[in-house]
XYZ file of C-alpha atoms in Angstrom:
477
model
C -188.467 -5.328 36.400
C -191.566 -3.225 37.070
C -192.844 -2.497 40.575
C -196.335 -1.386 41.658
C -196.109 1.537 44.067
C -198.389 0.031 46.721
C -196.001 -2.930 47.023
C -193.006 -0.746 47.852
C -194.563 2.264 49.598
C -197.417 3.539 51.741
C -199.541 6.152 49.980
C -201.788 8.453 51.974
C -203.030 12.043 52.204
C -201.999 14.605 54.783
C -203.919 16.248 57.623
C -206.665 18.860 57.719
C -205.163 22.305 58.245
C -205.633 23.720 61.769
C -207.097 27.174 62.384
C -204.747 30.056 61.613
C -204.192 30.930 65.288
C -202.790 27.439 65.989
C -199.626 28.075 63.997
C -196.490 29.455 65.628
C -192.875 30.421 64.956
C -191.609 27.330 66.773
C -192.391 23.651 66.325
C -192.559 21.226 63.411
C -193.108 22.445 59.812
C -196.604 22.220 58.310
C -196.587 22.015 54.508
C -199.488 23.308 52.428
C -200.089 22.715 48.710
C -199.001 26.307 48.028
C -195.730 25.689 49.848
C -194.480 23.313 47.139
C -193.901 26.133 44.644
C -191.285 27.609 46.969
C -189.874 24.392 48.428
C -189.025 22.892 45.023
C -187.152 26.132 44.245
C -184.900 25.546 47.237
C -186.576 27.712 49.875
C -185.747 26.069 53.265
C -188.537 24.042 54.886
C -187.873 26.056 58.048
C -189.697 28.987 56.424
C -193.003 27.041 56.397
C -195.620 27.528 59.113
C -195.059 25.469 62.238
C -197.208 23.524 64.685
C -196.564 22.701 68.325
C -196.125 18.892 68.643
C -198.394 18.797 71.736
C -201.252 20.438 69.803
C -200.676 18.046 66.884
C -200.769 15.068 69.233
C -204.027 16.315 70.803
C -205.598 16.620 67.334
C -204.149 13.232 66.294
C -202.295 14.720 63.360
C -199.985 12.342 61.571
C -196.293 13.233 61.420
C -194.679 12.152 58.146
C -191.047 10.986 58.171
C -188.022 12.472 56.501
C -187.646 11.105 52.969
C -191.387 11.000 52.194
C -192.300 12.165 48.685
C -194.953 14.891 48.336
C -197.053 16.169 45.448
C -200.460 17.841 45.121
C -203.418 15.514 44.587
C -206.268 18.036 44.274
C -206.951 21.533 42.983
C -204.981 23.500 40.409
C -201.729 22.673 42.227
C -202.129 19.046 41.133
C -201.573 20.190 37.535
C -198.196 21.759 38.308
C -196.184 18.519 38.595
C -194.186 19.695 41.621
C -192.506 16.850 43.530
C -190.701 17.346 46.848
C -188.768 15.021 49.175
C -189.038 15.865 52.878
C -185.619 16.809 54.318
C -187.027 16.337 57.855
C -190.191 15.129 59.594
C -193.222 17.350 58.910
C -197.002 17.642 59.073
C -198.657 17.717 55.646
C -201.967 19.255 54.480
C -204.681 16.922 53.156
C -204.452 18.341 49.605
C -201.061 16.666 49.249
C -200.344 13.005 48.575
C -197.549 11.482 50.655
C -195.537 8.506 49.382
C -193.419 6.864 52.100
C -191.123 4.096 50.846
C -191.447 0.896 52.914
C -189.100 -1.414 50.997
C -185.415 -1.555 51.921
C -184.709 -2.416 48.278
C -185.963 0.950 46.967
C -184.224 4.338 46.969
C -186.835 7.032 47.708
C -184.885 9.589 45.611
C -185.146 7.208 42.645
C -188.950 7.161 43.014
C -189.021 10.969 43.348
C -187.013 11.319 40.125
C -189.489 8.979 38.436
C -192.407 11.223 39.451
C -190.477 14.227 38.124
C -189.993 12.361 34.851
C -193.630 11.210 34.692
C -195.563 13.787 36.751
C -198.584 12.565 38.749
C -200.904 14.927 36.846
C -201.196 12.274 34.117
C -203.545 10.507 36.604
C -206.066 13.410 36.568
C -209.317 12.189 34.983
C -211.230 15.487 34.633
C -209.159 18.538 33.781
C -212.003 20.876 34.798
C -212.025 19.421 38.349
C -208.455 18.229 38.849
C -207.892 15.561 41.480
C -205.924 12.322 41.840
C -207.152 9.414 43.939
C -204.884 7.630 46.409
C -205.877 4.324 44.791
C -204.676 5.486 41.369
C -201.378 6.610 42.889
C -200.969 3.232 44.633
C -201.351 1.458 41.293
C -198.650 3.440 39.490
C -196.090 1.119 37.901
C -192.406 2.096 38.144
C -189.405 0.527 36.374
C -187.460 -0.964 39.274
C -183.896 -2.183 38.711
C -181.810 -3.497 41.608
C -180.893 -1.085 44.438
C -177.298 -0.642 43.284
C -178.486 0.477 39.859
C -181.092 2.780 41.428
C -178.315 4.395 43.474
C -176.175 4.913 40.373
C -179.092 6.478 38.519
C -179.807 8.819 41.444
C -176.139 9.872 41.560
C -176.170 10.809 37.861
C -179.554 12.584 37.987
C -178.477 14.449 41.120
C -175.521 15.920 39.246
C -177.765 17.035 36.381
C -180.285 18.500 38.827
C -177.524 20.375 40.673
C -176.867 22.367 37.498
C -180.570 23.230 37.247
C -180.811 24.160 40.937
C -177.740 26.387 40.719
C -179.204 28.342 37.844
C -182.541 28.748 39.654
C -180.612 29.968 42.698
C -178.827 32.564 40.560
C -182.163 33.890 39.247
C -183.498 34.142 42.808
C -180.410 36.054 43.980
C -180.747 38.624 41.216
C -184.468 38.971 42.004
C -183.541 39.691 45.621
C -181.011 42.298 44.476
C -183.612 44.139 42.380
C -186.144 43.890 45.227
C -183.596 45.562 47.515
C -183.019 48.271 44.890
C -186.761 48.994 44.735
C -187.031 49.259 48.529
C -183.972 51.498 48.711
C -185.433 53.882 46.118
C -189.083 53.882 47.194
C -189.348 52.257 50.624
C -192.004 49.831 51.860
C -195.302 50.399 50.020
C -197.537 49.702 53.018
C -196.045 52.260 55.428
C -194.612 54.660 52.774
C -191.610 55.949 54.792
C -190.540 58.304 51.969
C -193.903 60.079 51.912
C -194.880 59.566 48.260
C -198.414 60.368 47.116
C -200.703 57.348 47.561
C -203.303 56.680 44.894
C -205.861 53.889 44.345
C -204.816 51.366 41.684
C -207.484 52.679 39.290
C -205.344 55.853 38.990
C -202.491 53.773 37.560
C -204.408 52.748 34.436
C -207.422 50.972 32.960
C -208.358 47.703 34.695
C -209.864 44.801 32.729
C -211.150 41.546 34.275
C -210.920 38.423 32.142
C -213.617 35.837 31.450
C -214.004 32.249 30.268
C -215.908 31.510 27.039
C -218.423 28.676 27.674
C -216.646 25.324 27.688
C -219.802 23.453 26.697
C -219.417 25.080 23.278
C -216.336 23.239 22.026
C -216.039 25.546 19.026
C -214.649 28.181 21.405
C -211.513 26.058 21.856
C -211.137 24.104 18.604
C -208.238 26.048 17.047
C -205.096 27.947 18.053
C -206.252 31.475 17.242
C -205.011 33.148 20.440
C -203.333 32.062 23.679
C -205.733 31.751 26.618
C -203.909 32.693 29.803
C -204.702 31.202 33.214
C -203.153 31.878 36.610
C -200.534 29.138 36.202
C -199.040 31.148 33.300
C -198.201 33.880 35.816
C -195.224 32.552 37.732
C -192.828 34.026 40.253
C -189.843 32.820 38.195
C -190.209 35.186 35.247
C -191.207 38.815 34.765
C -193.093 37.778 31.631
C -195.978 35.415 30.985
C -195.117 31.813 30.241
C -196.744 30.480 27.092
C -200.221 28.991 27.401
C -201.011 25.325 26.894
C -204.571 26.170 25.828
C -205.841 28.391 23.027
C -209.122 29.980 21.957
C -210.579 29.740 18.479
C -211.689 32.850 16.613
C -215.199 32.124 17.918
C -213.939 31.886 21.505
C -211.833 34.994 21.042
C -214.948 36.995 20.095
C -216.449 36.040 23.487
C -213.288 36.686 25.509
C -211.614 39.642 27.115
C -208.134 40.324 25.882
C -205.389 42.927 25.597
C -203.915 44.119 22.317
C -200.955 46.092 23.606
C -197.657 44.771 24.885
C -196.183 45.818 28.236
C -199.333 45.456 30.311
C -199.561 44.027 33.803
C -201.666 40.929 34.428
C -202.319 39.908 38.037
C -203.986 36.931 39.762
C -207.104 37.913 41.725
C -208.375 34.473 42.785
C -206.933 31.270 44.210
C -204.785 30.468 47.227
C -203.622 33.381 49.364
C -200.068 33.042 47.996
C -201.280 33.458 44.402
C -203.240 36.686 45.012
C -201.451 39.633 43.405
C -198.865 37.481 41.605
C -198.215 39.374 38.392
C -196.420 39.354 35.046
C -195.709 41.704 32.169
C -197.237 40.811 28.803
C -195.073 40.798 25.695
C -197.773 39.727 23.230
C -201.538 39.794 22.664
C -203.364 37.297 24.907
C -206.841 36.501 26.212
C -207.237 35.652 29.897
C -209.698 34.091 32.323
C -211.800 35.621 35.081
C -209.201 34.933 37.763
C -206.968 37.580 36.206
C -207.080 41.367 36.003
C -205.079 43.315 33.437
C -203.820 46.832 34.073
C -203.256 49.021 30.994
C -200.856 51.596 32.470
C -201.513 55.316 32.248
C -198.977 57.565 30.480
C -197.347 58.515 33.790
C -196.859 54.904 34.959
C -193.863 52.684 34.184
C -194.898 49.065 33.670
C -191.649 47.844 35.274
C -192.199 50.052 38.309
C -195.788 48.750 38.597
C -194.687 45.123 38.268
C -192.034 45.419 40.969
C -194.399 47.315 43.254
C -196.721 44.302 43.114
C -193.796 41.898 43.533
C -192.316 43.495 46.663
C -195.772 44.130 48.189
C -197.272 40.629 47.959
C -198.568 40.420 51.546
C -199.886 43.993 51.355
C -201.928 43.167 48.225
C -203.096 39.850 49.701
C -204.455 41.622 52.787
C -207.248 43.088 50.621
C -208.503 39.644 49.500
C -211.488 37.949 51.133
C -212.513 34.311 51.617
C -211.184 31.160 53.268
C -209.022 28.552 51.534
C -209.981 30.164 48.202
C -209.320 33.894 48.217
C -210.787 36.565 45.961
C -209.791 40.134 45.253
C -212.824 41.561 43.463
C -212.363 44.136 40.727
C -213.923 46.733 43.030
C -211.436 46.018 45.822
C -208.551 45.540 43.396
C -208.908 49.010 41.929
C -209.140 50.558 45.403
C -205.802 49.157 46.681
C -203.714 52.251 47.513
C -200.197 52.323 46.089
C -197.398 54.869 46.197
C -197.043 56.932 43.028
C -193.597 58.547 42.731
C -192.793 61.093 40.039
C -192.671 59.493 36.582
C -188.964 60.352 36.162
C -188.165 58.454 39.375
C -190.126 55.480 38.036
C -188.113 55.645 34.795
C -184.819 55.580 36.716
C -185.900 52.299 38.286
C -187.244 51.043 34.943
C -183.807 51.398 33.337
C -182.278 49.215 36.045
C -185.147 46.702 35.842
C -184.991 46.464 32.029
C -181.273 45.686 32.109
C -181.908 42.946 34.630
C -184.861 41.642 32.619
C -182.606 41.074 29.592
C -180.113 39.244 31.801
C -182.894 37.227 33.442
C -184.133 36.024 30.046
C -180.622 34.712 29.277
C -180.536 32.944 32.642
C -183.939 31.399 31.914
C -182.654 30.161 28.547
C -179.736 28.459 30.329
C -182.217 27.021 32.827
C -184.372 25.655 30.002
C -181.308 23.980 28.484
C -180.571 22.376 31.862
C -184.180 21.222 32.186
C -184.035 19.648 28.723
C -180.806 17.833 29.582
C -182.347 16.464 32.781
C -185.492 15.393 30.911
C -183.414 13.701 28.222
C -181.362 11.840 30.791
C -184.466 10.827 32.770
C -186.076 9.517 29.615
C -183.067 7.328 28.986
C -182.810 5.806 32.452
C -186.547 5.249 32.944
C -186.874 3.655 29.526
C -184.371 1.068 30.749
C -181.354 2.441 28.939
C -179.769 2.459 32.351
C -176.312 3.409 33.475
C -174.963 -0.145 33.641
C -175.000 -0.177 29.812
C -173.028 3.053 29.472
C -169.541 1.616 29.962
C -169.953 -0.788 27.065
C -171.361 1.892 24.761
C -168.712 4.412 25.816
C -165.964 1.854 25.189
C -167.351 1.267 21.720
C -167.413 5.008 20.996
C -163.810 5.507 22.194
C -162.628 2.611 20.045
C -164.391 4.031 16.981
C -162.438 7.295 17.124
C -159.648 7.688 14.573
C -157.383 10.585 15.541
C -155.993 10.752 11.988
C -159.437 11.625 10.597
C -160.958 15.083 10.567
C -163.687 16.106 13.023
C -166.530 15.581 10.559
C -165.611 11.928 10.085
C -165.525 11.180 13.824
C -169.222 11.223 14.695
C -169.901 12.097 18.351
C -173.162 14.072 17.940
C -175.132 11.336 19.716
C -173.388 12.043 23.039
C -173.181 15.851 23.051
C -176.387 16.217 25.080
C -176.115 12.883 26.901
C -175.104 13.619 30.490
C -174.867 9.890 31.275
C -172.065 9.465 28.749
C -170.369 12.753 29.588
C -170.341 12.131 33.335
C -168.908 8.630 32.877
C -166.324 9.989 30.437
C -165.322 12.644 33.001
C -165.049 9.996 35.726
C -162.776 7.845 33.584
C -160.560 10.781 32.583
C -160.225 11.930 36.195
C -159.320 8.414 37.344
C -157.176 7.610 34.278
C -159.205 4.431 33.656
C -157.720 3.444 30.279
C -155.793 0.477 28.959
C -153.252 2.622 27.121
C -152.394 6.184 26.098
C -154.202 5.774 22.778
C -157.550 5.221 24.515
C -156.829 8.149 26.840
C -156.117 10.445 23.875
C -159.332 9.371 22.150
C -161.352 10.009 25.318
C -159.804 13.502 25.626
C -160.635 14.142 21.977
C -164.311 13.277 22.594
C -164.563 15.481 25.669
C -162.902 18.505 24.048
C -165.305 18.166 21.118
C -168.217 18.129 23.577
C -166.823 21.189 25.389
C -166.500 23.021 22.086
C -170.136 22.349 21.135
C -171.590 22.803 24.667
C -169.273 25.354 26.254
C -171.285 25.706 29.496
C -171.568 21.988 30.206
C -168.119 21.003 31.526
C -165.480 22.946 33.445
C -161.876 22.317 34.471
C -160.716 22.864 38.058
C -157.172 22.888 39.431
C -157.279 20.669 42.542
C -154.559 18.788 44.443
C -151.938 19.994 41.951
C -153.771 18.545 38.968
C -156.649 19.408 36.646
C -160.007 17.877 37.540
C -163.002 17.821 35.197
C -166.566 18.257 36.415
C -170.043 18.992 35.096
C -170.624 22.728 35.154
C -172.737 23.695 38.178
C -172.541 27.460 37.980
C -174.169 29.809 35.512
C -171.553 31.458 33.360
């Protein structure tokens, strides 16, 4: 069965944002488009700006209920595919779409998982001016099994997502540890308690502002000669640039600004206030647009020290930007921002620590990517109507096909190694001893141990209530 969203939910946009002085430390959370980046990473909603309910009532602002589904419907944020379910009532900015389920036969988490599987950005009609209309959202069609099946699907996807969330949480914790190390060694950049020399950013290296080759000339973009970096390739999750989805041709490259060397800093200089100063280290040659500045470090500047100075001083850097909703840090102002400049040897001491963490972070990100791929694979299965109610029959057939007298190569289980639906159901049955006889139980154990051998970080064994319990791995190892 397929359902049209407008028949099961109310779709609307949020409220206009009040003036800055109307926000307070107490009240009800107000969520901006920029907030989604942090909320989907597990940052508590309590850290968002807040509005006094009496002021909101006076301005006739709509309060959206717990369980509503949010995603950006305009601006560059709409291309990010971030989907968030409200854990409590909140006020929402008008740049966000709000989907509030109205049918008692629909699980809102099921709909949220669907939008994660098929992100709303596929509804954008003009990539140069990204926006999604409420009408187009209302007309989205969603595969809609019965509520019991929806609940089962949500339970399975939740377990897969828990693995992903745990790994993201681990990355964040190590980031916080390195941030604390920087502050312990050098202090807060803005008030400089350790009395280091302060120098304008132009003293840290050569500064290059990017540009955009004319889009009306399609020959600038008709081949994959060089990656063309935009601000969404500079994320807070990695020290290094993510790979671009768009490339320049050799013709476009000749009209671009680029960097040849590795280990340069690239920083956002335009966009929302939260994006100003967000930076990354390059590890390859790239071209970049006019919303980005590159810093080619001087000989007495460590790139890792420079990166972390930007990272721990986000609000300090943002204070130099001008504008309203869209902020800009011009090249002139960018190169004037005063930063502390410790002795090069002190920078190198921090660099050694940061490099070691960077290697570890890349391994964590690889584990995270594996988790993301598993969740995507599972989502593809359930939303293409290979739903969980079919798993028992298929799993039974697989167990019965196993011959314990044959060697491993003859017992084919490769189709289930990366299938969390099968693995979770297999775990459930082993934990509950749901088998007709010992032979079936032995075959099921054989399958699981083969899976554990091929995907060693996927399943773990716990000793609980005087017996061994199996569970999907939810901690980074």
